[in-house]
mmCIF file of C-alpha atoms in Angstrom:
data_model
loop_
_atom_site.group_PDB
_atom_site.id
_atom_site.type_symbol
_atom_site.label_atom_id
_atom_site.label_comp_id
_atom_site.label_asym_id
_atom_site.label_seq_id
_atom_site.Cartn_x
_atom_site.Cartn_y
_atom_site.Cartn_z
ATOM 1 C CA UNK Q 1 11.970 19.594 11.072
ATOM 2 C CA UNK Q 2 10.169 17.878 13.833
ATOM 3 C CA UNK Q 3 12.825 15.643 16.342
ATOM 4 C CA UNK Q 4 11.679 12.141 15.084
ATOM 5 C CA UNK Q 5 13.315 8.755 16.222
ATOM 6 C CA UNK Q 6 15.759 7.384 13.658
ATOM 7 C CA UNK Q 7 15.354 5.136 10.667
ATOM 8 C CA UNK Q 8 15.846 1.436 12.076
ATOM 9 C CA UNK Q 9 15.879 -1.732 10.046
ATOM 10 C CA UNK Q 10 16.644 -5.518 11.505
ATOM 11 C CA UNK Q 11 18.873 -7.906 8.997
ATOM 12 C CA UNK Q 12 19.046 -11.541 9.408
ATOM 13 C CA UNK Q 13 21.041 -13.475 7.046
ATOM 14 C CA UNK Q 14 21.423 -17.093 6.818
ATOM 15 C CA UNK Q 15 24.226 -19.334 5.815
ATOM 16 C CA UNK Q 16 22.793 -21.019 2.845
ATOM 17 C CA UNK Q 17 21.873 -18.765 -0.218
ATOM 18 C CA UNK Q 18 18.047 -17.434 -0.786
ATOM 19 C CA UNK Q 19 15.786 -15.083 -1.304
ATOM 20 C CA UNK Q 20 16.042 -11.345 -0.113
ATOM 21 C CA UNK Q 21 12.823 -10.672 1.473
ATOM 22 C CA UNK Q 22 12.099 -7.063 2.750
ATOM 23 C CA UNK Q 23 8.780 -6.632 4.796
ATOM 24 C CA UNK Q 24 7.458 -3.015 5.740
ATOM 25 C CA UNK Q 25 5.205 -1.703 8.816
ATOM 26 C CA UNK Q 26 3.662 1.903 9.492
ATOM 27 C CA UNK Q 27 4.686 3.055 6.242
ATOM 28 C CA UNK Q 28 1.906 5.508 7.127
ATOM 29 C CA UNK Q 29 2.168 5.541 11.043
ATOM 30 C CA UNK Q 30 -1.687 5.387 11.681
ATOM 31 C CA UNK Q 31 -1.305 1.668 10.947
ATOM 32 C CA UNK Q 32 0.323 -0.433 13.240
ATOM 33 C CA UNK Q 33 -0.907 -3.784 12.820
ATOM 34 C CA UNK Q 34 2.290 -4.495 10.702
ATOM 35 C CA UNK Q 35 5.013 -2.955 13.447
ATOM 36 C CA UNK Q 36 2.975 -5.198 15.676
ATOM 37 C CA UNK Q 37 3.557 -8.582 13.722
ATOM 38 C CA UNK Q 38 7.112 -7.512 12.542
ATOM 39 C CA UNK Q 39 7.838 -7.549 16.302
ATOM 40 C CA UNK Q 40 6.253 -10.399 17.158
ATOM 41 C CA UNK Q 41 8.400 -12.405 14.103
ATOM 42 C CA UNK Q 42 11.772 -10.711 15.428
ATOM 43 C CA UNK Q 43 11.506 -12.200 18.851
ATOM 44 C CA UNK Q 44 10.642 -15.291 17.689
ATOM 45 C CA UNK Q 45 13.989 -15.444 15.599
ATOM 46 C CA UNK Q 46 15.600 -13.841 18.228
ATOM 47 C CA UNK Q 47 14.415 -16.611 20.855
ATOM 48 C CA UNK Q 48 15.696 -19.260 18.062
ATOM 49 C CA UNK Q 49 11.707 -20.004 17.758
ATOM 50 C CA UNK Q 50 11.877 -18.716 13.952
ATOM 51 C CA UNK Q 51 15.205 -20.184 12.403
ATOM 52 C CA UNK Q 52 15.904 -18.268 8.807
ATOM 53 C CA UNK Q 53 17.558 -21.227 6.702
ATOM 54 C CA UNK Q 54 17.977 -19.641 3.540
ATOM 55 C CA UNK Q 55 18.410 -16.430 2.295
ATOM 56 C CA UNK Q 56 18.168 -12.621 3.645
ATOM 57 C CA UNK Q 57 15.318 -11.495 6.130
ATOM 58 C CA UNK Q 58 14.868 -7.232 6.800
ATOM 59 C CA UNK Q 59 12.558 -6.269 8.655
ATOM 60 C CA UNK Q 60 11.432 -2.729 9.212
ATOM 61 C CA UNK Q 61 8.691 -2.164 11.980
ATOM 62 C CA UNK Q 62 8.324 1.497 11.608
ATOM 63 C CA UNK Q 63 9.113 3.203 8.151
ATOM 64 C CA UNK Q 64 7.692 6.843 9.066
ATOM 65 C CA UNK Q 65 9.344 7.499 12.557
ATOM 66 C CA UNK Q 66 7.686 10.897 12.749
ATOM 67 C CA UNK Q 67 4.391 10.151 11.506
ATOM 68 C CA UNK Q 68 4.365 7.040 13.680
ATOM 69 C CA UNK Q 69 5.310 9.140 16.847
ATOM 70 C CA UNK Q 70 2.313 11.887 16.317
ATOM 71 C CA UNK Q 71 -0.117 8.831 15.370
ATOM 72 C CA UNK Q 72 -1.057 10.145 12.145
ATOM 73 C CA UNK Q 73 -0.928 9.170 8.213
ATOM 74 C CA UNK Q 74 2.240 11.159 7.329
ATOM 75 C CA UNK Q 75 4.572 13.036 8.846
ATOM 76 C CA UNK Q 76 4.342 16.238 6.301
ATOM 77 C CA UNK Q 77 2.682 14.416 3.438
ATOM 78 C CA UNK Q 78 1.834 10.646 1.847
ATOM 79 C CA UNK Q 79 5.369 8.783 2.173
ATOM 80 C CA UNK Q 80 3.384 6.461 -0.166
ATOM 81 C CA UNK Q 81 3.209 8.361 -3.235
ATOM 82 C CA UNK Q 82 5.681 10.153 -4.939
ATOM 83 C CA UNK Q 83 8.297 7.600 -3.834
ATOM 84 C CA UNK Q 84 11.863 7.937 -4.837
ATOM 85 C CA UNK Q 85 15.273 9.419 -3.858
ATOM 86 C CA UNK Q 86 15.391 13.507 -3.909
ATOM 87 C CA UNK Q 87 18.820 15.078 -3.692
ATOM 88 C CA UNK Q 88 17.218 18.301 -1.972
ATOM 89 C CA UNK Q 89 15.052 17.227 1.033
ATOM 90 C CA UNK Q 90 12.098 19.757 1.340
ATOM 91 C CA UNK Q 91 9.572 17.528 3.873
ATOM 92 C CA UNK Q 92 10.011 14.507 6.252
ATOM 93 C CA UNK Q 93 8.913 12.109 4.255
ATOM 94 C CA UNK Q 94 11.841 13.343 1.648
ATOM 95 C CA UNK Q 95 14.361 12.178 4.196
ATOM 96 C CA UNK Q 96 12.539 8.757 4.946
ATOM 97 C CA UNK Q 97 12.662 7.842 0.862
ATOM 98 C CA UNK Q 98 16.398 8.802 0.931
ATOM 99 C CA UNK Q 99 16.903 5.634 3.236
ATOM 100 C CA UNK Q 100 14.472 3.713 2.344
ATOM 101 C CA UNK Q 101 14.948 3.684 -1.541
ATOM 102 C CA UNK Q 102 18.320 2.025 -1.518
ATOM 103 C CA UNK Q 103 17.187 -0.521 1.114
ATOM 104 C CA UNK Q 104 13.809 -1.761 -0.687
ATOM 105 C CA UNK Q 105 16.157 -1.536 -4.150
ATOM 106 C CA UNK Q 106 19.057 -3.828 -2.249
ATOM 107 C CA UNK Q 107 16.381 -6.469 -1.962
ATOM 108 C CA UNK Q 108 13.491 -8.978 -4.479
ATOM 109 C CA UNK Q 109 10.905 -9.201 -2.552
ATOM 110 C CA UNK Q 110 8.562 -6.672 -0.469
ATOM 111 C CA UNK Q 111 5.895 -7.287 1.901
ATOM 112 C CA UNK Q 112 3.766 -4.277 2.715
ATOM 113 C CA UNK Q 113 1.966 -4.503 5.567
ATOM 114 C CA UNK Q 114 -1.159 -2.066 5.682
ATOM 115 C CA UNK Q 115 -4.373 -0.923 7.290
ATOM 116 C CA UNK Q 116 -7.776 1.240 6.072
ATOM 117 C CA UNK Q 117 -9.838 4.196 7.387
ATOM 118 C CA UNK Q 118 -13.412 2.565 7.081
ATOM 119 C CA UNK Q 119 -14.624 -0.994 7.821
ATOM 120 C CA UNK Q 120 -14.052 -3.215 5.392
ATOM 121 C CA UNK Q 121 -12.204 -6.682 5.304
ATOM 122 C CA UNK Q 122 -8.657 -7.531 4.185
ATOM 123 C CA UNK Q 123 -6.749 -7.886 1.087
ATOM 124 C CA UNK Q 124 -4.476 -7.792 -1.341
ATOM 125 C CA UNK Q 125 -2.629 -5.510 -3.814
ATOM 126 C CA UNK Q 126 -0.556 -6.715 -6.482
ATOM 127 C CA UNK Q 127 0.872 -5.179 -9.457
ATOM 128 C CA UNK Q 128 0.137 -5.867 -13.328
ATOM 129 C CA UNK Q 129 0.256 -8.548 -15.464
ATOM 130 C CA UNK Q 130 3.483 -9.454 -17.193
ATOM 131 C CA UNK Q 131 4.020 -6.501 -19.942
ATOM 132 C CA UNK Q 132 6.774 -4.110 -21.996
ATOM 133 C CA UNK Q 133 4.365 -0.910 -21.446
ATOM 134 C CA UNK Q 134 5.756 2.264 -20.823
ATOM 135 C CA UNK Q 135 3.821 3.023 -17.317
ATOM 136 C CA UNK Q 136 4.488 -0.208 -15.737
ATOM 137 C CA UNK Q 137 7.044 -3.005 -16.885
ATOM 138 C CA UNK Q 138 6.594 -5.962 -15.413
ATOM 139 C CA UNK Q 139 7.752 -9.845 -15.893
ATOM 140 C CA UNK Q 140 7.362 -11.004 -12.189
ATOM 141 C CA UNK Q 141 3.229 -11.344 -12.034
ATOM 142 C CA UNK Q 142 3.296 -15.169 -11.669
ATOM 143 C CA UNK Q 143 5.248 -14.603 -8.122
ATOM 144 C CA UNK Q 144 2.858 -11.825 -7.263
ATOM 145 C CA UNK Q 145 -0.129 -14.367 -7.883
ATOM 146 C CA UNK Q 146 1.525 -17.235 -6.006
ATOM 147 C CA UNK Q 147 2.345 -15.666 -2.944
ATOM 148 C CA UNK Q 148 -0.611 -13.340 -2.949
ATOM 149 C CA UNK Q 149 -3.161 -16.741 -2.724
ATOM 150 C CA UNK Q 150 -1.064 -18.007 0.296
ATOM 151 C CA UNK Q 151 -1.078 -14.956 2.707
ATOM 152 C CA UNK Q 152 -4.284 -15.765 4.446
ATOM 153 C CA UNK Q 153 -7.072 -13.394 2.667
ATOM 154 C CA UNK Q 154 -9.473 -13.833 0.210
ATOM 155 C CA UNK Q 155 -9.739 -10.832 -2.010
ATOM 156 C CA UNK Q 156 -6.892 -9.457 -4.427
ATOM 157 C CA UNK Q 157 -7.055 -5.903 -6.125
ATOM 158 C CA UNK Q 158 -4.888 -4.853 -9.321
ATOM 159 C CA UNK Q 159 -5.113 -2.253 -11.567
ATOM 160 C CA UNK Q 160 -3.182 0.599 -8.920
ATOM 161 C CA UNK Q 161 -1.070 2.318 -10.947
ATOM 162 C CA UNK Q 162 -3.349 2.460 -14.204
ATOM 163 C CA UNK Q 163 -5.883 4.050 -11.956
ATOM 164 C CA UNK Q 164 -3.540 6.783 -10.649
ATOM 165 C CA UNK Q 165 -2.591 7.993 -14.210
ATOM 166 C CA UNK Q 166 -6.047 8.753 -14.897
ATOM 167 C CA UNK Q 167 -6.865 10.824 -11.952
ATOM 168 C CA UNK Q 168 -3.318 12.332 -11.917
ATOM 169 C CA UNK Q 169 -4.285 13.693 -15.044
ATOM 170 C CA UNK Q 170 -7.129 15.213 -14.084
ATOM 171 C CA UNK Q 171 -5.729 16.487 -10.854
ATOM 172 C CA UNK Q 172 -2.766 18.223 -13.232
ATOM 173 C CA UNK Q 173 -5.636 20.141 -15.919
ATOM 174 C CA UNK Q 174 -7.503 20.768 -12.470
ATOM 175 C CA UNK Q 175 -4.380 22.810 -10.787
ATOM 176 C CA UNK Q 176 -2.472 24.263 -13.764
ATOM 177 C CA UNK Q 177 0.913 25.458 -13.212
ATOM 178 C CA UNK Q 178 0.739 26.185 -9.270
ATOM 179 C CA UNK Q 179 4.025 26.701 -7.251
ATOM 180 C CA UNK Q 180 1.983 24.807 -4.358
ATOM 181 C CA UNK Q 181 4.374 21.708 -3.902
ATOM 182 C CA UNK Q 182 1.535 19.485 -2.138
ATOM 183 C CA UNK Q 183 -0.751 20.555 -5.820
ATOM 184 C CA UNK Q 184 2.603 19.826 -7.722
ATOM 185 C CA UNK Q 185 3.360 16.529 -5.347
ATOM 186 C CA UNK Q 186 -0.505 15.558 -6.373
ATOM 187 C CA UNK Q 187 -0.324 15.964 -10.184
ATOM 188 C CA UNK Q 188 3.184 14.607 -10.478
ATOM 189 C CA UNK Q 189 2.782 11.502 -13.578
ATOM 190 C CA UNK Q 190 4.748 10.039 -10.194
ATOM 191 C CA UNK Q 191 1.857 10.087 -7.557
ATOM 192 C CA UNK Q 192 1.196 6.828 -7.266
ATOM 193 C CA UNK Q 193 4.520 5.635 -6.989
ATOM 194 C CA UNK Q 194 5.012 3.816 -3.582
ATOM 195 C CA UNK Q 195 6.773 1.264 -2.076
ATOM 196 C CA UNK Q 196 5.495 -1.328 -4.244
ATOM 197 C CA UNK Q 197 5.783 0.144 -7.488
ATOM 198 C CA UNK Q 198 9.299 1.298 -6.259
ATOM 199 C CA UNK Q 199 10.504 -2.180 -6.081
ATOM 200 C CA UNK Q 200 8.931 -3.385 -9.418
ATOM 201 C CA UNK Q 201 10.638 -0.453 -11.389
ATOM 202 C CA UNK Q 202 14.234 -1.456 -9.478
ATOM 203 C CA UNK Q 203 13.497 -5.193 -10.883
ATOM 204 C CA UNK Q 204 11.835 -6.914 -7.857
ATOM 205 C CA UNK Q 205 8.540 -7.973 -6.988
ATOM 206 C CA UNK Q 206 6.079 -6.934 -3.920
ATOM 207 C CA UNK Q 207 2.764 -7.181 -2.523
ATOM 208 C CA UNK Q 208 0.754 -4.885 -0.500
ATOM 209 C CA UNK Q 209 -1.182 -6.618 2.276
ATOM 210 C CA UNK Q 210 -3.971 -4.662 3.808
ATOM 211 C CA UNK Q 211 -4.589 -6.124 7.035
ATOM 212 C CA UNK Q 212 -8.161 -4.795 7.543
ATOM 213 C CA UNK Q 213 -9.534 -1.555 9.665
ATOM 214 C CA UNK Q 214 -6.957 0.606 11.693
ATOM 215 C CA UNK Q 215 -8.375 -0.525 14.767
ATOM 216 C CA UNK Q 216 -9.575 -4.825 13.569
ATOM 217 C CA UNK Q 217 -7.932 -6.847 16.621
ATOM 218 C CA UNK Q 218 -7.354 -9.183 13.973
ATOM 219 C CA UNK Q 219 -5.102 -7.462 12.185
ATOM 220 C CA UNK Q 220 -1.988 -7.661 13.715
ATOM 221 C CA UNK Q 221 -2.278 -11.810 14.150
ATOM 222 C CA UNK Q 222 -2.910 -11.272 10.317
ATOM 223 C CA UNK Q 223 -0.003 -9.279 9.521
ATOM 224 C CA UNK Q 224 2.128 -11.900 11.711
ATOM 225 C CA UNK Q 225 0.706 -15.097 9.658
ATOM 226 C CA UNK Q 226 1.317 -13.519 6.868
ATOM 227 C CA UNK Q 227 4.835 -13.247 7.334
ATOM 228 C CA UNK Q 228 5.578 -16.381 8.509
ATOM 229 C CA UNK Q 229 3.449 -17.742 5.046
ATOM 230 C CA UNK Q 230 5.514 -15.419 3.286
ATOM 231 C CA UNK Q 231 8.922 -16.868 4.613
ATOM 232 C CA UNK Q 232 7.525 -20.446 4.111
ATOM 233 C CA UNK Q 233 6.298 -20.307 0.337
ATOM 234 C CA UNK Q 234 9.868 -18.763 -0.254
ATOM 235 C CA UNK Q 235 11.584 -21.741 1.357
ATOM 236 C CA UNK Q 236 13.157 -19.621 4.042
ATOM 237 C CA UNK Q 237 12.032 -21.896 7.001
ATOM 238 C CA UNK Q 238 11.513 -24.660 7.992
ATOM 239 C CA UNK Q 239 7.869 -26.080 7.536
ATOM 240 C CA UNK Q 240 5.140 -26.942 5.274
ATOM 241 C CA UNK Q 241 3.780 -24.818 2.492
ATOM 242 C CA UNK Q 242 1.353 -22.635 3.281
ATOM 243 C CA UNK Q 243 -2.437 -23.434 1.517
ATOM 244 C CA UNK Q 244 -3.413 -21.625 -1.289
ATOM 245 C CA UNK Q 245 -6.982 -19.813 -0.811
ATOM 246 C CA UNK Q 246 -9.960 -21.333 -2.225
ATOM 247 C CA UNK Q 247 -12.218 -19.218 -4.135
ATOM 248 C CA UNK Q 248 -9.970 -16.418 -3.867
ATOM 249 C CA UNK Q 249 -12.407 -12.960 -5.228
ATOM 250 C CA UNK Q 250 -10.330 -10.467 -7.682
ATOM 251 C CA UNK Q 251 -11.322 -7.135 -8.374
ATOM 252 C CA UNK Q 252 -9.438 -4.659 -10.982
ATOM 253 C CA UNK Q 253 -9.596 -0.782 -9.840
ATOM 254 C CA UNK Q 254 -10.612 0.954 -12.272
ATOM 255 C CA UNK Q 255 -11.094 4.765 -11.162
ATOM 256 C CA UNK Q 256 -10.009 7.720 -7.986
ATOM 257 C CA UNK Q 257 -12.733 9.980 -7.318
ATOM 258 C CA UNK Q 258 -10.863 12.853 -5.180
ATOM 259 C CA UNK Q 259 -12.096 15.124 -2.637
ATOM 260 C CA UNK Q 260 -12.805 18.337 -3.978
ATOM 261 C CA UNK Q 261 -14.314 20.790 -1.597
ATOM 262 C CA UNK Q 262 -14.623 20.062 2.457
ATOM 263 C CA UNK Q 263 -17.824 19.810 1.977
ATOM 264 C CA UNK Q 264 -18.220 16.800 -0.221
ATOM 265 C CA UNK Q 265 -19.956 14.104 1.585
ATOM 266 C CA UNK Q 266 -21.085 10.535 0.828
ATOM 267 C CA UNK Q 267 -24.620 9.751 0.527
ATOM 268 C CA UNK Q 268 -24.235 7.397 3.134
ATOM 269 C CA UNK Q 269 -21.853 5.469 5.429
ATOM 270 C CA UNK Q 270 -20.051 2.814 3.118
ATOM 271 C CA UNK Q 271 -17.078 -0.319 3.876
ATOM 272 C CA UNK Q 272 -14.750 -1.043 1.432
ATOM 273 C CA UNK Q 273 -15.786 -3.529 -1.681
ATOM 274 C CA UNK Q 274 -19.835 -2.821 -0.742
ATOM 275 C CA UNK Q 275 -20.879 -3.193 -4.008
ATOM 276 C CA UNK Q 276 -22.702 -0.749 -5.530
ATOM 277 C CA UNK Q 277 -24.317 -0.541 -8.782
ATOM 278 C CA UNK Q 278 -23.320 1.474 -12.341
ATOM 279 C CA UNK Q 279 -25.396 5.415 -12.463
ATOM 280 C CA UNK Q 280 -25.595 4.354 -7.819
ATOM 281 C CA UNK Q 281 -25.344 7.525 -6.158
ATOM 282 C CA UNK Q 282 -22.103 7.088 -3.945
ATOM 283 C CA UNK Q 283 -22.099 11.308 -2.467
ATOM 284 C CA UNK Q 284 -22.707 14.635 -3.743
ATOM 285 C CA UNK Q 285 -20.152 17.822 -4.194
ATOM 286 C CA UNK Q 286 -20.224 20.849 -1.963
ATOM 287 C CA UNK Q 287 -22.529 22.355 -4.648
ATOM 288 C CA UNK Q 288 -25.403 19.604 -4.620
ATOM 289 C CA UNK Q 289 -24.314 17.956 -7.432
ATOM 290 C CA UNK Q 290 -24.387 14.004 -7.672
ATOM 291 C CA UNK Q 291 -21.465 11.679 -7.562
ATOM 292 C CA UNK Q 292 -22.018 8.041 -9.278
ATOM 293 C CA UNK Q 293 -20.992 5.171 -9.946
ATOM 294 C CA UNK Q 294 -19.078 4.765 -13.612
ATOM 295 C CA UNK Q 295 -19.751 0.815 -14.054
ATOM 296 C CA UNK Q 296 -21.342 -2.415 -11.830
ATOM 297 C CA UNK Q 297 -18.982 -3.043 -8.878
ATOM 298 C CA UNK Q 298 -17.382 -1.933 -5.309
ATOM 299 C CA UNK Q 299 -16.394 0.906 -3.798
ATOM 300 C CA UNK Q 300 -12.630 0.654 -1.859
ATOM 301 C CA UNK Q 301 -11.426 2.829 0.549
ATOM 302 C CA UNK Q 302 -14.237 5.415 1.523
ATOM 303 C CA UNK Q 303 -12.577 8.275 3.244
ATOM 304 C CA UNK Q 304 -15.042 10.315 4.839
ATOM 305 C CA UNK Q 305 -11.983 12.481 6.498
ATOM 306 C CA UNK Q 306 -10.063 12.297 3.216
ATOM 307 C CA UNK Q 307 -8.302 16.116 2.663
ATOM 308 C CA UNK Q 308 -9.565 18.487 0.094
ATOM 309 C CA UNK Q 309 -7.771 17.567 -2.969
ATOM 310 C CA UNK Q 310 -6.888 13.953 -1.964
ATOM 311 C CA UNK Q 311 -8.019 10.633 -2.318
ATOM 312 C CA UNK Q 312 -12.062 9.868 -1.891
ATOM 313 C CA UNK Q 313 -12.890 6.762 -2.653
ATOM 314 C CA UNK Q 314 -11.499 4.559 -5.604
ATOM 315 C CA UNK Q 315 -13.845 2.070 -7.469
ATOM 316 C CA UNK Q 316 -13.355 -1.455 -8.595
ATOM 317 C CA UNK Q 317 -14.834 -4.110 -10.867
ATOM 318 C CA UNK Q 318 -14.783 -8.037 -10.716
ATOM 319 C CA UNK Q 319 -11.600 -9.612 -13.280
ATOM 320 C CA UNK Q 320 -10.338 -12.512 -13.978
ATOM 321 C CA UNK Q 321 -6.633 -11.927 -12.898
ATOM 322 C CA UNK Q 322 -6.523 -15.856 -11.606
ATOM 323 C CA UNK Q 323 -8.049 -17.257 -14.131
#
């Protein structure tokens, strides 16, 4: 295994009883707008700028040490799928979910702080609406909704999890029984368990902020505002509430389109949530053929550099999650 720094997480704990509020950067280490406002909001309590009045603050400004240090998405694979404790390490990222399991499970709330490949602007994930289904219990939705129209951004995407159990089971009839472990990783009915969906299963709540482009100059000043909206809406500062976003768009994914062959390509260069139209030609397979849209829409993450086997592009389509 690679020499990587070590895991590192900051705790600040106030006198008075409150929320236990967990928030997350370069949880693929690529994307370091969140490291960059987690800092920012630990010297600010360190100064005694910030004063935590209630509850328990951790803040963790690099999850992926190794895949931080080499500037890339992961380390050996996704950290971000496939999430949960493994009592035989094979990988890096095995080792990383191993501490950071019991933390994000010793805590209700989790902040996520993310970036994208391609342009696009900024937004928000949040799990499912309350239900006693099988893939995804839930009862927390109305705090998902709440704090997801105060973190500064005005477009919210559901439907994550749903989505991945479609294309996992393609991806499993696709690979059969291979003793590859990234194929068996892949087509695991676990692959798009993450951080968030970690902490809903272990009876919290979370949110999944994507703070716009790797490389946006705005995204770090967004991934700091939205922690300090976050600790305000929870009443763990002092201050006034932050304002919920007008007009706030919401999209439901509703299907993964995965790279097949190195040489699939998109028809042209697209941003995340350009809308495209249902039969639009989004790319074509290494063989010529056509790739289209299913239904009226967006497109969300494009990933021209997406692996062989991995994640394409994901579609969505306009809900009415607020209301």
């Amino acid at each position: 295994m690679n020499q990587a720094l070590p895991f590192h997480s900051i705790n600040y704990t106030a006198p008075d009883n409150g929320p236990r509020l967990i928030v997350l950067g370069a949880v693929h280490g690529n994307e370091t707008c969140g490291r960059a406002g987690i800092r920012r909001i630990q010297a600010e309590l360190d100064l005694g700028q910030l004063r935590l009045q209630r509850g328990s603050l951790t803040l963790v400004p690099v999850v992926n040490t190794l895949a931080y240090q080499l500037g890339q998405r992961g380390a050996d694979r996704n950290l971000n799928r496939n999430l949960a404790p493994v009592a035989t390490p094979q990988d890096f990222e095995d080792h990383v979910a191993n501490w950071l399991c019991p933390l994000l499970a010793s805590h209700e709330v989790l902040l996520d702080l993310h970036s994208f490949q391609s342009p696009g602007q900024p937004f928000v994930l949040i799990g499912p609406r309350d239900n006693q289904d099988s893939l995804e219990p839930f009862a927390h939705a109305a705090q998902e909704e709440a704090l997801a129209t105060r973190l500064g951004v005005g477009r919210l995407v559901d439907g994550w999890l749903s989505t991945y159990a479609l294309g996992v089971q393609r991806r499993a009839a696709r690979s059969g029984h291979s003793a590859n472990r990234q194929r068996q990783l892949d087509s695991d009915i676990r692959y798009g368990m993450g951080t968030t969906e970690f902490m809903r299963a272990n009876g919290g709540w979370a949110l999944t902020l994507e703070c716009g482009q790797h490389l946006d100059p705005a995204a770090p000043e967004l991934a700091y505002q939205a922690i300090r909206n976050t600790l305000a809406h929870l009443g763990m500062v002092a201050g006034p509430a932050p304002a919920v976003q007008a007009a706030m768009a919401t999209l439901s994914l509703y299907e993964v389109v995965d790279k097949l062959h190195e040489d699939d390509c998109f028809c042209r260069a697209f941003a995340s949530f350009d809308p495209v139209g249902k039969g639009e030609l989004i790319g074509h397979r290494h063989d010529g053929s056509p790739v289209r849209a299913l239904d009226d829409g967006c497109i969300v993450f494009p990933n021209p550099a997406a692996q062989t086997g991995q994640e394409w592009f994901y579609l969505a389509r306009p809900s009415q999650r607020l209301g």
